[in-house]
CSV table of C-alpha atoms and ligand atoms in Angstrom, one decimal:
chain,number,residue,atom,x,y,z
Z,30,MET,CA,-7.6,-20.9,-22.8
Z,31,PRO,CA,-7.0,-20.1,-19.1
Z,32,VAL,CA,-3.5,-21.2,-17.8
Z,33,SER,CA,-3.2,-23.3,-14.7
Z,34,THR,CA,-1.0,-21.6,-12.0
Z,35,LYS,CA,0.4,-22.8,-8.7
Z,36,ALA,CA,-0.9,-20.9,-5.7
Z,37,PHE,CA,-1.4,-21.1,-1.9
Z,38,ALA,CA,-5.1,-20.8,-0.9
Z,39,ALA,CA,-7.3,-21.0,2.1
Z,40,GLN,CA,-10.5,-23.0,1.6
Z,41,SER,CA,-12.3,-21.5,4.6
Z,42,ALA,CA,-11.7,-19.0,7.4
Z,43,THR,CA,-10.5,-21.8,9.7
Z,44,THR,CA,-8.3,-23.8,7.4
Z,45,PRO,CA,-4.6,-23.0,6.9
Z,46,LEU,CA,-3.3,-21.9,3.5
Z,47,ALA,CA,-2.2,-24.8,1.4
Z,48,PRO,CA,-1.1,-25.6,-2.2
Z,49,PHE,CA,-3.8,-25.1,-4.7
Z,50,SER,CA,-4.1,-24.8,-8.5
Z,51,ILE,CA,-5.8,-21.7,-10.0
Z,52,ASP,CA,-6.5,-20.4,-13.5
Z,53,ARG,CA,-5.2,-17.2,-15.0
Z,54,ARG,CA,-6.7,-15.8,-18.2
Z,55,ASP,CA,-4.8,-15.6,-21.4
Z,56,PRO,CA,-3.5,-12.1,-21.8
Z,57,GLY,CA,-6.0,-9.9,-23.7
Z,58,PRO,CA,-4.9,-7.0,-25.9
Z,59,LYS,CA,-4.4,-4.7,-22.9
Z,60,ASP,CA,-3.0,-7.2,-20.5
Z,61,VAL,CA,0.4,-7.7,-19.0
Z,62,ALA,CA,1.3,-11.3,-17.8
Z,63,ILE,CA,3.8,-11.4,-14.9
Z,64,ASP,CA,5.9,-14.2,-13.4
Z,65,ILE,CA,5.7,-13.3,-9.7
Z,66,LEU,CA,9.1,-13.1,-8.0
Z,67,PHE,CA,8.1,-11.8,-4.6
Z,68,CYS,CA,4.9,-11.0,-2.7
Z,69,GLY,CA,4.7,-9.1,0.6
Z,70,VAL,CA,2.5,-10.1,3.5
Z,71,CYS,CA,0.0,-7.4,4.5
Z,72,HIS,CA,-2.1,-7.5,7.7
Z,73,SER,CA,-5.1,-7.2,5.3
Z,74,ASP,CA,-4.2,-10.6,3.9
Z,75,LEU,CA,-4.6,-12.1,7.4
Z,76,HIS,CA,-7.9,-10.1,8.1
Z,77,THR,CA,-9.3,-11.4,4.8
Z,78,VAL,CA,-8.2,-15.0,4.8
Z,79,ARG,CA,-9.3,-15.5,8.4
Z,80,GLY,CA,-12.7,-13.9,7.7
Z,81,GLU,CA,-12.1,-11.1,10.2
Z,82,TRP,CA,-13.7,-8.7,7.7
Z,83,GLU,CA,-17.1,-9.6,6.3
Z,84,GLY,CA,-17.4,-11.0,2.8
Z,85,THR,CA,-14.3,-13.2,2.2
Z,86,LEU,CA,-14.9,-15.4,-0.9
Z,87,PHE,CA,-13.2,-18.8,-0.8
Z,88,PRO,CA,-11.0,-20.3,-2.0
Z,89,CYS,CA,-9.0,-17.2,-1.0
Z,90,VAL,CA,-5.5,-16.5,-2.5
Z,91,PRO,CA,-4.3,-13.3,-0.8
Z,92,GLY,CA,-1.3,-11.1,-1.7
Z,93,HIS,CA,-1.3,-7.6,-3.1
Z,94,GLU,CA,2.4,-6.5,-2.8
Z,95,ILE,CA,3.5,-8.1,-6.0
Z,96,VAL,CA,6.8,-7.7,-7.9
Z,97,GLY,CA,7.7,-9.9,-10.9
Z,98,ARG,CA,9.0,-10.1,-14.5
Z,99,VAL,CA,6.8,-9.5,-17.5
Z,100,SER,CA,6.4,-12.8,-19.4
Z,101,ALA,CA,3.9,-11.7,-22.1
Z,102,VAL,CA,2.0,-8.6,-23.2
Z,103,GLY,CA,-1.1,-8.1,-25.3
Z,104,ASN,CA,-1.0,-6.4,-28.7
Z,105,ASP,CA,-2.2,-3.0,-27.5
Z,106,VAL,CA,0.1,-2.8,-24.5
Z,107,THR,CA,2.5,0.2,-24.8
Z,108,LYS,CA,4.1,0.7,-21.4
Z,109,PHE,CA,5.6,-2.8,-20.8
Z,110,ALA,CA,7.7,-5.3,-22.7
Z,111,VAL,CA,8.6,-8.9,-22.0
Z,112,GLY,CA,11.5,-9.0,-19.5
Z,113,ASP,CA,10.5,-5.7,-17.7
Z,114,ILE,CA,10.2,-5.7,-13.9
Z,115,ALA,CA,6.7,-4.8,-12.9
Z,116,GLY,CA,4.6,-4.3,-9.8
Z,117,VAL,CA,1.0,-4.9,-8.9
Z,118,GLY,CA,-0.7,-3.5,-5.7
Z,119,CYS,CA,-4.1,-3.7,-4.2
Z,120,MET,CA,-6.2,-2.9,-7.3
Z,121,VAL,CA,-6.5,-4.5,-10.7
Z,122,GLY,CA,-9.5,-2.6,-12.1
Z,123,SER,CA,-12.1,0.2,-11.6
Z,124,CYS,CA,-14.9,1.7,-13.7
Z,125,GLY,CA,-12.5,4.2,-15.3
Z,126,HIS,CA,-15.1,7.0,-15.8
Z,127,CYS,CA,-16.5,8.1,-12.5
Z,128,PRO,CA,-15.2,11.4,-10.9
Z,129,SER,CA,-12.8,9.6,-8.7
Z,130,CYS,CA,-11.4,7.4,-11.6
Z,131,ASN,CA,-11.1,10.6,-13.7
Z,132,GLU,CA,-9.1,12.2,-11.0
Z,133,GLY,CA,-6.7,9.3,-10.7
Z,134,GLU,CA,-8.2,8.2,-7.4
Z,135,GLU,CA,-9.3,4.7,-8.6
Z,136,GLN,CA,-9.3,3.4,-5.1
Z,137,TYR,CA,-12.4,5.5,-4.4
Z,138,CYS,CA,-14.2,4.4,-7.6
Z,139,GLU,CA,-17.8,5.5,-7.2
Z,140,THR,CA,-19.7,3.1,-9.5
Z,141,THR,CA,-18.3,-0.4,-9.1
Z,142,GLY,CA,-15.7,0.2,-6.4
Z,143,PHE,CA,-12.2,-0.7,-7.2
Z,144,VAL,CA,-11.5,-4.3,-8.2
Z,145,GLY,CA,-9.3,-5.8,-5.5
Z,146,THR,CA,-6.3,-7.8,-6.6
Z,147,TYR,CA,-7.9,-10.5,-4.5
Z,148,ASN,CA,-11.5,-11.0,-3.3
Z,149,GLY,CA,-12.9,-8.7,-6.0
Z,150,PRO,CA,-15.2,-9.7,-8.9
Z,151,ASP,CA,-13.1,-11.2,-11.7
Z,152,PRO,CA,-14.3,-9.3,-14.8
Z,153,VAL,CA,-13.0,-11.9,-17.3
Z,154,LEU,CA,-13.0,-15.4,-15.9
Z,155,GLY,CA,-16.0,-14.7,-13.5
Z,156,GLY,CA,-15.9,-15.7,-9.9
Z,157,HIS,CA,-13.5,-13.7,-7.7
Z,158,THR,CA,-10.0,-12.4,-8.2
Z,159,LEU,CA,-7.0,-14.4,-6.7
Z,160,GLY,CA,-3.9,-12.6,-5.4
Z,161,GLY,CA,-0.2,-12.7,-5.4
Z,162,TYR,CA,0.6,-15.9,-3.3
Z,163,SER,CA,0.9,-17.5,-6.7
Z,164,ASP,CA,3.3,-18.1,-9.6
Z,165,HIS,CA,1.8,-15.9,-12.2
Z,166,ILE,CA,-0.8,-13.1,-12.7
Z,167,VAL,CA,-2.4,-11.3,-15.6
Z,168,VAL,CA,-3.4,-7.7,-15.1
Z,169,ASP,CA,-4.7,-4.8,-17.3
Z,170,GLU,CA,-1.7,-2.5,-18.0
Z,171,GLY,CA,-3.5,0.5,-16.5
Z,172,PHE,CA,-3.0,-1.2,-13.1
Z,173,VAL,CA,0.6,-2.3,-13.5
Z,174,LEU,CA,3.4,-0.2,-12.1
Z,175,LYS,CA,7.0,0.3,-13.4
Z,176,VAL,CA,9.7,-0.7,-10.9
Z,177,GLY,CA,13.0,1.2,-11.3
Z,178,HIS,CA,14.9,-0.1,-8.3
Z,179,ASP,CA,17.9,-2.3,-8.7
Z,180,GLU,CA,17.0,-5.9,-9.2
Z,181,ALA,CA,18.9,-6.9,-6.1
Z,182,ASP,CA,16.3,-4.9,-4.1
Z,183,LEU,CA,13.2,-6.3,-5.6
Z,184,ALA,CA,12.1,-8.3,-2.6
Z,185,ALA,CA,12.2,-5.2,-0.4
Z,186,VAL,CA,10.4,-3.2,-3.1
Z,187,ALA,CA,7.3,-5.5,-3.0
Z,188,PRO,CA,5.9,-4.0,0.3
Z,189,LEU,CA,5.9,-0.5,-1.3
Z,190,LEU,CA,2.9,-1.7,-3.4
Z,191,CYS,CA,0.6,-1.6,-0.4
Z,192,ALA,CA,2.5,-0.5,2.8
Z,193,GLY,CA,4.4,2.2,0.8
Z,194,ILE,CA,1.4,3.8,-1.0
Z,195,THR,CA,-1.0,3.5,2.0
Z,196,THR,CA,1.4,5.7,4.0
Z,197,TYR,CA,2.7,8.0,1.2
Z,198,SER,CA,-0.8,9.0,0.1
Z,199,PRO,CA,-2.1,10.4,3.4
Z,200,LEU,CA,1.3,12.0,4.2
Z,201,LYS,CA,1.2,13.8,0.9
Z,202,HIS,CA,-2.5,14.6,1.1
Z,203,TRP,CA,-2.1,16.3,4.5
Z,204,LYS,CA,1.1,18.1,3.1
Z,205,VAL,CA,3.6,16.7,5.6
Z,206,GLY,CA,7.0,18.3,5.2
Z,207,PRO,CA,9.8,20.3,6.9
Z,208,GLY,CA,9.0,22.1,10.1
Z,209,GLN,CA,6.3,19.6,11.0
Z,210,LYS,CA,6.1,17.2,13.9
Z,211,VAL,CA,4.5,13.9,12.7
Z,212,GLY,CA,3.5,10.8,14.7
Z,213,ILE,CA,3.2,7.3,13.3
Z,214,VAL,CA,1.2,5.0,15.5
Z,215,GLY,CA,2.2,1.3,15.3
Z,216,LEU,CA,5.6,0.1,14.0
Z,217,GLY,CA,4.6,-2.7,11.7
Z,218,GLY,CA,4.5,-3.1,8.0
Z,219,LEU,CA,2.7,0.2,7.2
Z,220,GLY,CA,4.2,2.1,10.2
Z,221,HIS,CA,7.8,1.5,9.3
Z,222,MET,CA,7.2,2.7,5.8
Z,223,GLY,CA,5.4,5.7,7.2
Z,224,VAL,CA,8.4,6.6,9.3
Z,225,LYS,CA,10.8,6.3,6.4
Z,226,ILE,CA,8.6,8.3,4.0
Z,227,ALA,CA,7.6,11.0,6.5
Z,228,ALA,CA,11.3,11.5,7.4
Z,229,ALA,CA,12.3,11.6,3.6
Z,230,MET,CA,9.6,14.3,3.2
Z,231,GLY,CA,11.5,16.4,5.8
Z,232,ALA,CA,9.2,16.0,8.9
Z,233,GLU,CA,10.3,15.4,12.4
Z,234,VAL,CA,8.9,11.9,13.1
Z,235,TYR,CA,8.0,10.1,16.4
Z,236,VAL,CA,6.8,6.6,16.7
Z,237,PHE,CA,4.0,5.6,19.1
Z,238,SER,CA,4.3,1.9,19.9
Z,239,THR,CA,3.2,-0.7,22.3
Z,240,SER,CA,6.6,-2.3,21.9
Z,241,PRO,CA,9.4,-0.5,23.9
Z,242,GLY,CA,11.9,-2.9,22.3
Z,243,LYS,CA,11.4,-1.3,18.9
Z,244,ARG,CA,13.0,2.1,20.0
Z,245,GLU,CA,16.4,1.6,18.4
Z,246,ASP,CA,14.8,0.4,15.2
Z,247,ALA,CA,12.5,3.4,15.1
Z,248,LYS,CA,15.5,5.7,15.3
Z,249,ARG,CA,17.4,3.8,12.6
Z,250,LEU,CA,14.3,4.1,10.4
Z,251,GLY,CA,14.4,7.9,10.7
Z,252,ALA,CA,12.4,8.7,13.8
Z,253,THR,CA,13.6,11.1,16.5
Z,254,ASP,CA,12.3,8.9,19.2
Z,255,LEU,CA,9.8,6.2,20.1
Z,256,ILE,CA,7.1,7.0,22.6
Z,257,VAL,CA,5.5,4.1,24.5
Z,258,SER,CA,1.9,4.8,24.0
Z,259,LYS,CA,0.9,3.1,27.2
Z,260,ASP,CA,3.2,5.4,29.3
Z,261,ALA,CA,0.9,8.2,30.3
Z,262,ASP,CA,3.8,10.5,31.5
Z,263,ALA,CA,5.8,10.1,28.2
Z,264,MET,CA,2.7,10.9,26.3
Z,265,ALA,CA,1.9,13.9,28.4
Z,266,GLU,CA,5.3,15.5,27.5
Z,267,HIS,CA,4.1,15.8,23.9
Z,268,ALA,CA,0.6,17.2,24.5
Z,269,GLY,CA,-0.7,19.6,21.9
Z,270,SER,CA,2.5,19.4,19.8
Z,271,PHE,CA,1.8,17.2,16.7
Z,272,ASP,CA,0.8,18.6,13.3
Z,273,PHE,CA,-0.3,15.2,12.0
Z,274,ILE,CA,-0.6,11.6,13.2
Z,275,LEU,CA,-0.9,8.6,11.0
Z,276,ASN,CA,-2.5,5.7,12.8
Z,277,THR,CA,-1.7,2.2,11.3
Z,278,VAL,CA,-2.8,0.0,14.2
Z,279,ALA,CA,-4.7,-3.1,13.1
Z,280,ALA,CA,-6.6,-3.5,16.4
Z,281,PRO,CA,-9.4,-1.6,18.2
Z,282,HIS,CA,-7.9,0.9,20.7
Z,283,ASP,CA,-8.6,4.2,22.5
Z,284,LEU,CA,-7.9,7.1,20.1
Z,285,ASP,CA,-8.2,9.9,22.7
Z,286,PRO,CA,-4.6,9.7,24.0
Z,287,PHE,CA,-3.5,10.5,20.5
Z,288,LEU,CA,-6.0,13.3,19.8
Z,289,VAL,CA,-4.7,15.0,23.0
Z,290,LEU,CA,-1.3,15.2,21.3
Z,291,LEU,CA,-2.5,17.1,18.2
Z,292,LYS,CA,-2.0,20.8,17.9
Z,293,ARG,CA,-5.1,23.0,17.2
Z,294,ASP,CA,-6.3,22.1,13.7
Z,295,GLY,CA,-4.3,18.9,13.7
Z,296,THR,CA,-5.5,15.7,12.0
Z,297,MET,CA,-5.1,12.0,12.9
Z,298,THR,CA,-5.6,9.9,9.9
Z,299,LEU,CA,-6.6,6.2,10.4
Z,300,VAL,CA,-5.4,3.6,7.9
Z,301,GLY,CA,-5.7,0.5,10.1
Z,302,VAL,CA,-9.0,-1.3,9.6
Z,303,PRO,CA,-9.6,-3.4,12.8
Z,304,ASP,CA,-12.2,-6.2,12.8
Z,305,ALA,CA,-14.1,-4.4,15.7
Z,306,PRO,CA,-14.9,-0.7,16.3
Z,307,HIS,CA,-12.7,1.6,18.3
Z,308,LYS,CA,-14.2,3.1,21.4
Z,309,SER,CA,-16.0,6.3,20.4
Z,310,PRO,CA,-13.5,9.2,20.5
Z,311,SER,CA,-14.1,12.2,22.7
Z,312,VAL,CA,-16.0,14.9,21.0
Z,313,GLY,CA,-14.7,17.4,23.5
Z,314,ILE,CA,-11.1,16.9,22.6
Z,315,MET,CA,-11.9,17.5,19.0
Z,316,VAL,CA,-14.2,20.5,19.5
Z,317,PHE,CA,-11.9,22.3,21.9
Z,318,GLY,CA,-9.1,22.3,19.3
Z,319,ARG,CA,-10.8,22.0,16.0
Z,320,LYS,CA,-9.1,18.6,15.6
Z,321,SER,CA,-10.0,16.0,12.9
Z,322,ILE,CA,-10.1,12.3,12.6
Z,323,ALA,CA,-9.8,11.1,9.0
Z,324,GLY,CA,-9.3,7.9,7.0
Z,325,SER,CA,-7.4,7.1,3.9
Z,326,LEU,CA,-7.4,4.2,1.5
Z,327,ILE,CA,-4.2,3.0,-0.4
Z,328,GLY,CA,-3.6,5.5,-3.2
Z,329,GLY,CA,-4.3,5.9,-6.9
Z,330,ILE,CA,-2.3,4.3,-9.7
Z,331,ALA,CA,-0.5,7.5,-10.8
Z,332,GLU,CA,0.3,8.3,-7.1
Z,333,THR,CA,1.6,4.7,-6.6
Z,334,GLN,CA,4.0,5.3,-9.5
Z,335,GLU,CA,5.0,8.6,-8.0
Z,336,MET,CA,5.6,6.9,-4.6
Z,337,LEU,CA,7.8,4.2,-6.3
Z,338,ASP,CA,9.8,6.9,-8.0
Z,339,PHE,CA,10.1,8.9,-4.8
Z,340,CYS,CA,11.3,5.8,-2.9
Z,341,LYS,CA,13.9,5.0,-5.6
Z,342,GLU,CA,15.1,8.6,-5.6
Z,343,HIS,CA,15.4,8.6,-1.8
Z,344,GLY,CA,16.9,5.1,-1.6
Z,345,LEU,CA,13.9,3.7,0.3
Z,346,THR,CA,12.8,0.1,0.4
Z,347,SER,CA,11.1,-2.0,3.1
Z,348,ASP,CA,12.9,-3.7,5.9
Z,349,ILE,CA,12.0,-7.3,5.3
Z,350,GLU,CA,12.2,-10.9,6.5
Z,351,MET,CA,12.1,-13.2,3.6
Z,352,ILE,CA,10.1,-16.5,4.0
Z,353,ASP,CA,9.2,-19.5,2.0
Z,354,ILE,CA,5.5,-19.7,1.2
Z,355,GLN,CA,5.3,-22.9,3.3
Z,356,GLU,CA,6.0,-20.7,6.4
Z,357,ILE,CA,3.0,-18.4,5.9
Z,358,GLU,CA,1.0,-19.5,8.8
Z,359,THR,CA,3.9,-19.0,11.2
Z,360,ALA,CA,4.3,-15.5,9.7
Z,361,TYR,CA,0.7,-14.8,10.4
Z,362,GLU,CA,1.0,-15.9,14.0
Z,363,ARG,CA,4.0,-13.6,14.5
Z,364,MET,CA,2.1,-10.8,12.8
Z,365,VAL,CA,-0.7,-11.1,15.3
Z,366,LYS,CA,1.9,-10.8,18.1
Z,367,SER,CA,3.3,-7.6,16.5
Z,368,ASP,CA,6.5,-9.6,16.0
Z,369,VAL,CA,7.3,-8.5,12.4
Z,370,LYS,CA,10.5,-6.7,11.4
Z,371,TYR,CA,9.0,-5.1,9.5
Z,372,ARG,CA,7.4,-7.0,6.6
Z,373,PHE,CA,7.4,-10.6,5.7
Z,374,VAL,CA,8.0,-11.1,1.9
Z,375,ILE,CA,7.4,-14.5,0.2
Z,376,ASP,CA,10.2,-15.7,-2.1
Z,377,MET,CA,8.0,-17.2,-4.8
Z,378,ALA,CA,10.8,-19.5,-5.8
Z,379,SER,CA,9.6,-21.5,-2.8
Z,380,LEU,CA,6.2,-22.0,-4.6
Z,381,LYS,CA,7.9,-23.1,-7.8
Z,382,ALA,CA,9.8,-25.7,-5.8
Z,383,ALA,CA,6.7,-26.9,-4.0
D,413,NAP,P1,1.2,-5.0,11.1
D,413,NAP,O1,2.4,-5.2,10.3
D,413,NAP,O2,0.6,-6.2,11.8
D,413,NAP,O3,1.4,-3.7,12.0
D,413,NAP,C1,0.5,-3.2,12.9
D,413,NAP,C2,1.1,-2.7,14.2
D,413,NAP,O4,0.1,-2.1,15.0
D,413,NAP,C3,1.8,-3.7,15.0
D,413,NAP,O5,3.1,-4.0,14.6
D,413,NAP,C4,1.9,-3.0,16.4
D,413,NAP,O6,3.0,-2.1,16.4
D,413,NAP,C5,0.6,-2.2,16.4
D,413,NAP,N1,-0.5,-2.9,17.2
D,413,NAP,C6,-0.9,-4.2,16.9
D,413,NAP,N2,-1.8,-4.5,17.9
D,413,NAP,C7,-2.0,-3.4,18.6
D,413,NAP,C8,-2.9,-3.1,19.7
D,413,NAP,N3,-3.8,-4.0,20.2
D,413,NAP,N4,-2.8,-1.9,20.2
D,413,NAP,C9,-2.0,-1.0,19.8
D,413,NAP,N5,-1.1,-1.2,18.8
D,413,NAP,C10,-1.2,-2.4,18.2
D,413,NAP,O7,0.0,-4.5,10.1
D,413,NAP,P2,0.1,-3.7,8.7
D,413,NAP,O8,0.2,-4.6,7.6
D,413,NAP,O9,1.0,-2.6,8.9
D,413,NAP,O10,-1.5,-3.2,8.6
D,413,NAP,C11,-2.0,-2.3,9.6
D,413,NAP,C12,-3.5,-2.2,9.4
D,413,NAP,O11,-3.7,-1.4,8.2
D,413,NAP,C13,-4.3,-3.4,9.2
D,413,NAP,O12,-5.6,-3.3,9.8
D,413,NAP,C14,-4.5,-3.5,7.7
D,413,NAP,O13,-5.6,-4.2,7.3
D,413,NAP,C15,-4.6,-2.0,7.4
D,413,NAP,N6,-4.4,-1.6,6.0
D,413,NAP,C16,-5.1,-0.5,5.5
D,413,NAP,C17,-4.8,-0.1,4.3
D,413,NAP,C18,-5.6,1.2,3.8
D,413,NAP,O14,-5.6,1.4,2.6
D,413,NAP,N7,-6.2,1.9,4.7
D,413,NAP,C19,-3.9,-0.7,3.5
D,413,NAP,C20,-3.1,-1.7,4.0
D,413,NAP,C21,-3.4,-2.2,5.3
D,413,NAP,P3,3.7,-1.7,17.8
D,413,NAP,O15,4.4,-3.0,18.2
D,413,NAP,O16,4.7,-0.7,17.4
D,413,NAP,O17,2.7,-1.3,18.8
D,414,ZN,ZN1,-2.1,-4.3,2.1
């Protein structure tokens, strides 16, 4: 018998999120049931709920930066027990047997695609999956993460489940480390985690931002300096000097000024997914320097666990502003204006009280 759970949902791309009752499945043998304590607010939530990407299924309950306490486990669950603190990120399933799944890169599942924590096909109840802006969630243990941080830090751990892994994975894949000069474009939710993680990996980090007022924060987070990306003179000082650039910007923009800053053989990896295309980048800049533009999608489950453990070891969490779920639309408006320091996290106690 499915269990009714409180949530906040949008009924269409133009209606605000509002209280809504959803069903969660009874835990099956391999399932972990989690009472959600905190859920981070990712720009992907906003893109999805407002229909900025094609294919949003309504009612839509966003949220894929989930931390909570295990309330029940199925008979075959071995990694979790009632009372444990657990995390759920962007995925709750994948085919489990294609080459990508076999290599622990479930986010690139080649047969069915990964099952999103929201807006994916629900394999058990039918319909589509509903995310973490809710009281409770039931997830296959293969997609549940162990959280080792102190309980006092749990709200600030939630954003690691998407913003953390989405920056850790490409920084690791492109072997960022000591002796390298690394740029992070956009100081938002993803960007601020990118700064912290790249600095912890030993790189020299610069932030590229449209917001000059974020300079002191950039330095506090671990960057050497913030370069205002619209200041052509400041940008020119760094021409040809970056080993790697991670671009987290959520809006279409000109990529060429950043390609110019790469060294020969340098790569700029895009993780932002704007609702409209970027201007076509200059082939000449890439050819005359063997430069690459790449993309990267979240990270696999094993790598997400590795990232959580890395962050715990290095004392890293997200810089957050806690909100009640009733404030979600205001939080979205601020996110659109790049006014986030640096991740909104919903205190799910506010939903229980609603
Ligand atoms: P966010 O918190 O809103 O941060 C984005 C930042 O980009 C802003 O704070 C701002 O930083 C900068 N920015 C915004 N508009 C800009 C513009 N017009 N020109 C230049 N810079 C601009 O968003 P987020 O949650 O970090 O997500 C960023 C993007 O990554 C979204 O598109 C999201 O959907 C995507 N995403 C991708 C993955 C993946 O797996 N690839 C995972 C999660 C999210 P400054 O003020 O410093 O300029
Ligand atoms: Zn996300």
